Coordinates of C-alpha atoms in Angstrom, one line a residue:
M1 CA 132.8 123.6 -35.7
H2 CA 133.3 127.4 -35.9
T3 CA 131.4 130.0 -37.9
S4 CA 132.9 133.3 -39.0
L5 CA 131.4 136.4 -40.7
I6 CA 132.8 137.2 -44.2
A7 CA 130.5 140.1 -45.0
R8 CA 127.2 141.6 -43.9
G9 CA 124.9 143.5 -46.3
L10 CA 123.4 143.0 -49.7
Y11 CA 125.7 140.1 -50.7
R12 CA 124.6 136.8 -52.3
I13 CA 125.6 133.7 -54.3
P14 CA 128.9 132.5 -52.9
A15 CA 131.6 130.7 -55.0
L16 CA 134.5 129.0 -53.2
V17 CA 137.8 127.3 -54.0
W18 CA 141.0 126.3 -52.2
D19 CA 144.1 127.7 -54.0
Q20 CA 146.9 128.2 -51.5
G21 CA 144.1 129.4 -49.2
L22 CA 140.4 129.9 -49.5
I23 CA 139.1 132.2 -52.2
T24 CA 135.4 133.3 -52.4
L25 CA 133.6 135.4 -54.9
F26 CA 130.0 136.6 -54.3
D27 CA 127.5 139.1 -55.6
A28 CA 127.6 142.7 -54.3
R29 CA 124.1 144.0 -54.9
L30 CA 122.3 147.4 -54.8
S31 CA 119.0 145.7 -54.2
V32 CA 117.6 142.2 -53.6
D33 CA 117.0 141.7 -57.4
D34 CA 118.7 138.9 -59.3
L35 CA 120.1 139.6 -62.8
P36 CA 119.3 141.8 -64.7
A37 CA 120.6 144.3 -62.1
P38 CA 123.7 146.4 -61.5
I39 CA 125.6 143.6 -59.6
D40 CA 129.3 143.4 -59.2
L41 CA 131.4 140.4 -58.0
V42 CA 133.6 140.9 -55.0
S43 CA 136.3 138.7 -53.5
S44 CA 137.5 137.7 -50.1
T45 CA 140.3 135.4 -49.0
S46 CA 141.2 133.4 -45.9
P47 CA 144.2 131.2 -44.9
D48 CA 142.0 128.9 -42.7
G49 CA 138.3 129.8 -42.9
F50 CA 138.4 131.6 -39.6
H51 CA 139.9 134.9 -40.6
W52 CA 138.6 136.7 -43.7
A53 CA 140.0 139.7 -45.6
T54 CA 137.7 142.7 -46.3
P55 CA 135.8 142.0 -49.6
K56 CA 137.2 143.9 -52.5
P57 CA 136.0 144.4 -56.1
A58 CA 136.9 141.5 -58.5
I59 CA 134.7 141.6 -61.6
V60 CA 132.8 144.8 -62.1
E61 CA 130.6 146.5 -64.7
T62 CA 129.2 149.9 -65.5
K63 CA 125.8 151.6 -66.1
H64 CA 123.0 149.0 -65.9
R65 CA 125.1 146.0 -66.7
G66 CA 125.6 143.4 -64.0
V67 CA 127.7 140.3 -63.3
G68 CA 126.9 137.5 -60.9
D69 CA 126.3 133.8 -60.2
A70 CA 130.0 133.0 -60.0
C71 CA 131.4 129.4 -60.0
L72 CA 135.1 129.1 -59.1
V73 CA 136.8 126.1 -60.8
T74 CA 140.3 127.1 -59.6
G75 CA 141.7 130.2 -58.1
D76 CA 142.4 131.5 -61.6
L77 CA 139.3 130.3 -63.4
C78 CA 135.6 131.0 -62.9
F79 CA 132.3 131.2 -64.7
H80 CA 129.8 134.0 -64.3
G81 CA 126.8 135.6 -66.0
L82 CA 126.7 139.1 -67.6
S83 CA 123.5 140.9 -68.4
N84 CA 122.2 144.4 -69.2
L85 CA 118.4 144.7 -69.2
A86 CA 117.2 141.1 -69.6
G87 CA 118.0 138.0 -67.5
F88 CA 117.4 134.3 -67.7
F89 CA 113.6 134.4 -67.6
E90 CA 113.2 137.3 -70.0
D91 CA 112.5 136.6 -73.7
P92 CA 114.6 137.5 -75.5
T93 CA 117.4 137.5 -73.0
D94 CA 120.7 139.4 -73.1
L95 CA 122.2 137.2 -70.3
E96 CA 125.6 136.0 -71.5
P97 CA 127.5 133.1 -69.9
R98 CA 131.2 134.0 -69.5
L99 CA 134.5 132.3 -68.6
A100 CA 136.9 134.5 -66.7
R101 CA 140.6 134.0 -66.0
R102 CA 142.5 135.8 -63.4
E103 CA 145.5 137.7 -64.8
E104 CA 148.2 139.9 -63.3
H105 CA 146.0 142.9 -63.2
G106 CA 142.6 141.3 -62.4
W107 CA 140.0 139.1 -64.0
A108 CA 139.5 139.0 -67.8
S109 CA 136.4 137.4 -69.1
K110 CA 135.2 136.2 -72.5
S111 CA 131.8 135.1 -73.9
I112 CA 131.1 131.4 -74.2
A113 CA 127.6 132.0 -75.7
S114 CA 128.5 129.9 -78.7
L115 CA 128.1 126.8 -76.6
F116 CA 124.4 127.7 -76.1
A117 CA 123.3 129.0 -79.5
D118 CA 120.5 126.3 -79.6
V119 CA 118.8 127.4 -76.4
D120 CA 117.0 130.6 -75.3
A121 CA 119.1 131.4 -72.2
A122 CA 121.9 129.9 -70.1
F123 CA 123.9 130.5 -67.0
A124 CA 126.5 128.6 -65.0
S125 CA 125.5 126.9 -61.8
S126 CA 127.1 128.9 -59.0
G127 CA 129.4 127.6 -56.2
T128 CA 132.4 125.4 -56.6
G129 CA 133.4 123.8 -59.9
L130 CA 135.0 120.4 -60.5
V131 CA 138.4 119.5 -61.9
L132 CA 138.5 115.8 -62.8
A133 CA 141.3 113.5 -61.8
D134 CA 142.7 113.7 -65.4
G135 CA 142.9 117.5 -65.2
R136 CA 139.9 118.4 -67.3
W137 CA 137.3 120.7 -65.8
I138 CA 133.5 120.0 -66.1
Q139 CA 130.8 122.5 -65.4
S140 CA 127.0 122.4 -65.3
F141 CA 124.8 125.1 -66.7
V142 CA 121.1 125.8 -66.4
V143 CA 119.5 126.3 -69.8
R144 CA 116.0 127.4 -70.9
R145 CA 114.1 126.4 -74.0
G146 CA 110.9 128.4 -73.9
R147 CA 109.5 127.6 -70.4
Q148 CA 111.4 124.4 -70.0
I149 CA 114.5 124.4 -67.8
S150 CA 117.2 121.7 -68.0
L151 CA 120.9 121.1 -67.5
R152 CA 123.8 121.3 -69.9
I153 CA 127.2 119.8 -69.0
V154 CA 130.3 121.3 -70.6
R155 CA 133.7 119.8 -70.4
S156 CA 137.0 121.7 -71.0
D157 CA 137.8 119.5 -74.1
G158 CA 134.6 120.9 -75.8
H159 CA 132.3 117.9 -75.1
V160 CA 128.7 118.9 -74.3
T161 CA 125.8 116.8 -73.0
D162 CA 122.3 117.6 -71.8
I163 CA 120.3 116.3 -68.9
D164 CA 116.5 116.7 -68.9
G165 CA 115.1 118.7 -66.0
G166 CA 117.1 119.9 -63.0
N167 CA 118.2 123.4 -62.0
E168 CA 121.3 124.8 -60.3
S169 CA 123.6 121.9 -59.6
A170 CA 127.1 120.8 -58.4
M171 CA 129.3 117.8 -59.2
T172 CA 132.0 115.7 -57.5
Q173 CA 134.2 112.8 -58.6
L174 CA 134.4 109.7 -56.4
P175 CA 137.6 107.6 -55.9
N176 CA 136.3 105.1 -58.4
G177 CA 136.0 107.8 -61.1
R178 CA 132.2 108.1 -61.1
I179 CA 130.9 111.7 -61.3
V180 CA 128.0 112.5 -59.0
L181 CA 125.7 115.4 -59.8
H182 CA 123.2 116.9 -57.3
S183 CA 120.6 119.4 -58.4
R184 CA 118.2 121.6 -56.5
G185 CA 114.7 120.5 -56.6
V186 CA 111.3 121.5 -55.1
G187 CA 110.7 119.1 -52.2
N188 CA 113.8 117.0 -52.7
R189 CA 117.3 117.2 -54.2
L190 CA 117.9 115.3 -57.5
S191 CA 120.9 113.2 -58.5
S192 CA 122.5 112.0 -61.7
V193 CA 125.7 110.0 -62.3
S194 CA 128.3 109.6 -65.1
D195 CA 130.6 106.5 -65.3
D196 CA 132.4 107.7 -68.5
F197 CA 134.0 110.9 -67.3
G198 CA 131.1 113.1 -68.3
E199 CA 130.4 111.7 -71.8
T200 CA 126.9 110.8 -70.7
F201 CA 124.8 111.2 -67.5
S202 CA 121.9 109.1 -66.2
P203 CA 118.4 110.6 -65.9
L204 CA 117.8 112.7 -62.8
E205 CA 116.3 110.8 -59.9
V206 CA 114.8 112.1 -56.6
I207 CA 117.0 111.6 -53.5
P208 CA 114.3 110.8 -50.9
E209 CA 116.5 111.4 -47.9
L210 CA 117.7 114.9 -49.0
V211 CA 114.8 117.3 -48.8
D212 CA 115.1 120.7 -50.5
P213 CA 112.9 123.8 -50.7
G214 CA 114.5 124.6 -54.1
C215 CA 117.9 126.1 -53.2
N216 CA 121.4 125.7 -54.5
G217 CA 123.7 123.5 -52.5
H218 CA 126.8 121.4 -53.0
V219 CA 128.0 117.9 -53.2
F220 CA 131.6 116.8 -52.6
Y221 CA 133.7 113.7 -51.7
W222 CA 135.2 114.4 -48.2
K223 CA 138.5 112.5 -48.4
A224 CA 139.3 112.8 -44.7
A225 CA 136.0 111.3 -43.7
R226 CA 135.8 108.9 -46.7
M227 CA 132.2 110.0 -47.2
L228 CA 130.1 111.6 -49.9
A229 CA 128.8 114.9 -48.5
A230 CA 126.0 117.2 -49.5
T231 CA 125.2 120.7 -48.2
H232 CA 121.6 121.5 -48.5
L233 CA 118.6 122.9 -46.6
A234 CA 116.8 120.1 -44.6
D235 CA 113.4 121.7 -45.1
P236 CA 111.0 120.9 -47.9
H237 CA 109.4 124.4 -48.0
L238 CA 111.5 127.1 -46.3
R239 CA 115.0 128.3 -46.8
R240 CA 116.3 127.3 -43.4
H241 CA 118.1 124.5 -41.6
L242 CA 121.5 124.2 -43.3
V243 CA 123.1 120.8 -42.9
V244 CA 125.8 118.6 -44.3
D245 CA 124.5 115.1 -44.9
L246 CA 126.9 112.3 -45.3
S247 CA 126.9 108.9 -47.0
T248 CA 129.3 106.0 -46.4
D249 CA 128.1 104.1 -49.6
F250 CA 128.5 106.8 -52.2
G251 CA 124.9 108.1 -51.9
A252 CA 122.8 105.0 -51.6
T253 CA 122.0 106.0 -48.0
W254 CA 122.5 109.1 -45.9
T255 CA 123.2 108.1 -42.4
H256 CA 125.2 110.9 -40.8
R257 CA 124.8 114.7 -40.5
I258 CA 126.4 117.9 -39.4
T259 CA 123.9 120.7 -38.6
I260 CA 125.3 124.2 -39.4
E261 CA 122.3 126.4 -38.9
R262 CA 118.7 125.7 -37.8
E263 CA 117.2 129.0 -38.8
E264 CA 117.6 131.1 -42.0
A265 CA 120.1 129.9 -44.6
A266 CA 120.1 129.8 -48.4
Y267 CA 122.8 129.1 -51.0
S268 CA 125.9 127.1 -49.8
T269 CA 129.0 125.6 -51.2
A270 CA 132.0 123.8 -49.7
V271 CA 135.6 122.8 -50.2
E272 CA 137.9 120.4 -48.2
M273 CA 141.1 122.1 -47.0
P274 CA 144.6 120.4 -47.0
N275 CA 144.2 119.6 -43.2
G276 CA 141.0 117.6 -43.9
D277 CA 138.6 120.2 -42.4
V278 CA 135.9 121.5 -44.7
A279 CA 135.0 125.2 -45.2
V280 CA 131.2 125.7 -45.9
V281 CA 130.4 129.2 -47.2
W282 CA 126.7 130.1 -47.1
E283 CA 124.1 132.8 -47.2
A284 CA 122.8 133.7 -43.7
E285 CA 120.2 135.8 -41.9
G286 CA 117.7 136.0 -44.7
T287 CA 120.5 136.6 -47.3
R288 CA 121.8 139.6 -45.3
A289 CA 125.2 138.0 -44.6
I290 CA 127.8 135.7 -46.0
K291 CA 129.3 133.3 -43.4
C292 CA 131.9 130.5 -43.3
T293 CA 131.6 127.5 -41.1
V294 CA 134.6 125.2 -40.7
I295 CA 133.7 121.6 -39.9
S296 CA 135.9 118.6 -39.1
V297 CA 135.3 114.8 -39.0
N298 CA 134.9 115.2 -35.2
D299 CA 131.6 117.1 -35.9
I300 CA 130.0 114.1 -37.7
E301 CA 127.0 112.6 -35.9
P302 CA 124.5 109.9 -36.7
R303 CA 121.6 111.4 -38.5
V304 CA 118.3 111.6 -36.6
D305 CA 115.4 112.9 -38.6
K306 CA 112.7 114.9 -36.8
P307 CA 109.1 115.8 -37.9
I308 CA 108.7 118.9 -40.0
A309 CA 107.6 121.6 -37.5
D310 CA 105.9 125.0 -37.8
A311 CA 108.5 127.7 -38.7
V312 CA 108.8 131.4 -39.6
S313 CA 111.7 132.1 -41.9
L314 CA 113.0 135.5 -43.2
R315 CA 113.5 135.0 -46.9
H316 CA 115.1 138.5 -47.7
V317 CA 114.8 142.2 -47.1
V318 CA 113.6 144.8 -49.7
I319 CA 115.4 148.0 -48.9
N320 CA 113.1 151.1 -48.9
D321 CA 115.3 153.2 -51.1
D322 CA 114.1 155.4 -53.9
H323 CA 116.5 155.3 -56.9
D324 CA 116.6 156.1 -60.6
G325 CA 116.4 153.3 -63.1
I326 CA 115.0 151.8 -66.2
E327 CA 111.7 150.0 -66.2
V328 CA 111.7 146.7 -68.1
A329 CA 109.0 144.1 -68.5
L330 CA 108.9 141.4 -65.8
P331 CA 107.8 137.9 -66.8
D332 CA 104.9 136.3 -65.0
P333 CA 106.3 134.3 -62.1
S334 CA 103.2 132.1 -62.1
Q335 CA 104.5 130.5 -65.3
W336 CA 107.4 129.0 -63.4
G337 CA 106.2 128.1 -59.9
E338 CA 107.4 128.6 -56.4
G339 CA 111.1 127.9 -55.8
V340 CA 112.0 128.4 -59.5
F341 CA 111.5 132.1 -60.5
K342 CA 114.1 134.7 -59.8
I343 CA 114.1 136.9 -56.7
V344 CA 113.0 140.5 -57.4
S345 CA 111.8 143.3 -55.1
N346 CA 108.2 143.0 -56.3
P347 CA 107.4 139.7 -58.0
D348 CA 103.7 140.7 -58.4
A349 CA 104.6 143.8 -60.5
R350 CA 104.6 143.8 -64.3
T351 CA 107.9 145.7 -64.5
Q352 CA 111.2 145.6 -62.8
K353 CA 113.3 148.8 -62.3
I354 CA 116.9 148.2 -63.2
R355 CA 118.7 150.6 -60.9
T356 CA 121.2 153.1 -62.1
R357 CA 124.7 152.8 -60.6
G358 CA 126.1 155.6 -58.5
K359 CA 124.4 155.5 -55.1
P360 CA 126.1 153.0 -52.8
A361 CA 124.0 150.2 -51.4
R362 CA 122.7 150.6 -47.8
Q363 CA 123.9 147.7 -45.8
S364 CA 121.9 148.1 -42.6
L365 CA 118.2 147.8 -41.8
E366 CA 116.2 151.0 -41.4
I367 CA 112.6 151.7 -40.4
G368 CA 110.3 151.1 -43.3
D369 CA 112.3 148.4 -45.0
E370 CA 110.2 145.4 -46.2
L371 CA 110.8 142.1 -44.5
V372 CA 109.7 139.1 -46.6
F373 CA 108.8 136.0 -44.6
D374 CA 107.9 132.4 -45.6
I375 CA 105.7 130.7 -42.9
R376 CA 104.6 127.2 -42.3
A377 CA 101.9 126.4 -39.7
R378 CA 99.5 123.5 -39.3
D379 CA 100.6 121.9 -42.6
E380 CA 100.0 125.2 -44.5
V381 CA 102.7 127.2 -46.1
R382 CA 102.5 130.9 -47.1
Y383 CA 105.2 132.4 -49.1
G384 CA 106.1 136.1 -49.4
V385 CA 104.4 137.5 -46.3
T386 CA 105.6 141.1 -46.0
V387 CA 105.8 143.4 -43.0
A388 CA 107.4 146.8 -42.6
Y389 CA 110.5 146.8 -40.4
D390 CA 109.7 148.8 -37.2
G391 CA 113.0 148.7 -35.3
R392 CA 112.3 145.6 -33.3
S393 CA 114.5 142.5 -33.5
I394 CA 113.7 140.0 -36.2
D395 CA 112.9 137.3 -33.6
A396 CA 110.3 139.6 -32.0
I397 CA 108.6 140.3 -35.4
K398 CA 108.6 136.5 -36.1
Q399 CA 106.6 135.9 -32.9
E400 CA 103.6 137.8 -34.5
F401 CA 103.3 135.0 -37.1
V402 CA 103.5 132.0 -34.8
G403 CA 100.3 130.0 -35.3
F404 CA 99.0 132.4 -38.0

């Protein structure tokens, strides 16, 4: 197992695919805020998962518009969102799901909003898409009707089907043709299956063995290992402890594990490379870095579950950086619950400032930046505990919260 740094700074939401090498897209942000925000998509490539090219712009916007939450289906096809001043949770929204194709001079995207005319908002689940054995692609989208969030599955031949509940999700196809879907959930990951190539899906069910704090992960069939694999955070409350759990019986039980990171981690996705190794690309260090960990079948070990312990986890950093922008109304996060609402600099505020482009993002910590921690101690969990960065190491600051 080997971990490499792809980029450090205000980068989030990795997408990944193998197409004559590894290709990743991820958000390049000017602040911690999710869409709506002036976000661009940047790209990096690698021949092996160990050596990565310097990220370069891929899909960019102007003024207050932003693009993000990419999902790569192939090296030439991806889904992403486009918004101006209203995102998924705003009502009305201007968040537009889009399909992009890579052409000779870059990516060209078009709206696919017509597929979602009957819902209030929609965006594609980020990460790695699925091309079925017959060549059709199939993609999951998160949709909102009022305050109800559910899933919509779209297939490249135009077929659409809905699944009640769920959130950001990923799919894989087993050797027998079955499609397995895993969705993020608060407390545990959720699963649905299709035995008719995506015509219909079973109701979502809790996966008791795969705990989840409410964070996007991935599911894939690892051919070299002959196992179903799931990347997720093995913690029911905090965004930490990134693992790859493995099943020898197509998901009935999860008996093996590869641990990638025991401390801060968030969104992850993965692809198997031609040599049988797997590249896992993930958010690290409190969403302050994008990393890639290459794993092999030799890293697989029997799974040994341990009791949930006290922990202090850095969720993200709010840069102390005055900037111009437009104030827009921010929905009440209490209507959605912990682990569901979008990330913004100040979730308790009534407005969100949509930053004006022009000033580059600052990629390093400075005195006065706001560190946002989630803490579990003595069976109690506190979210969003903030402290001003004072120049000490993150580990030293964490020690102040031990046994709070």
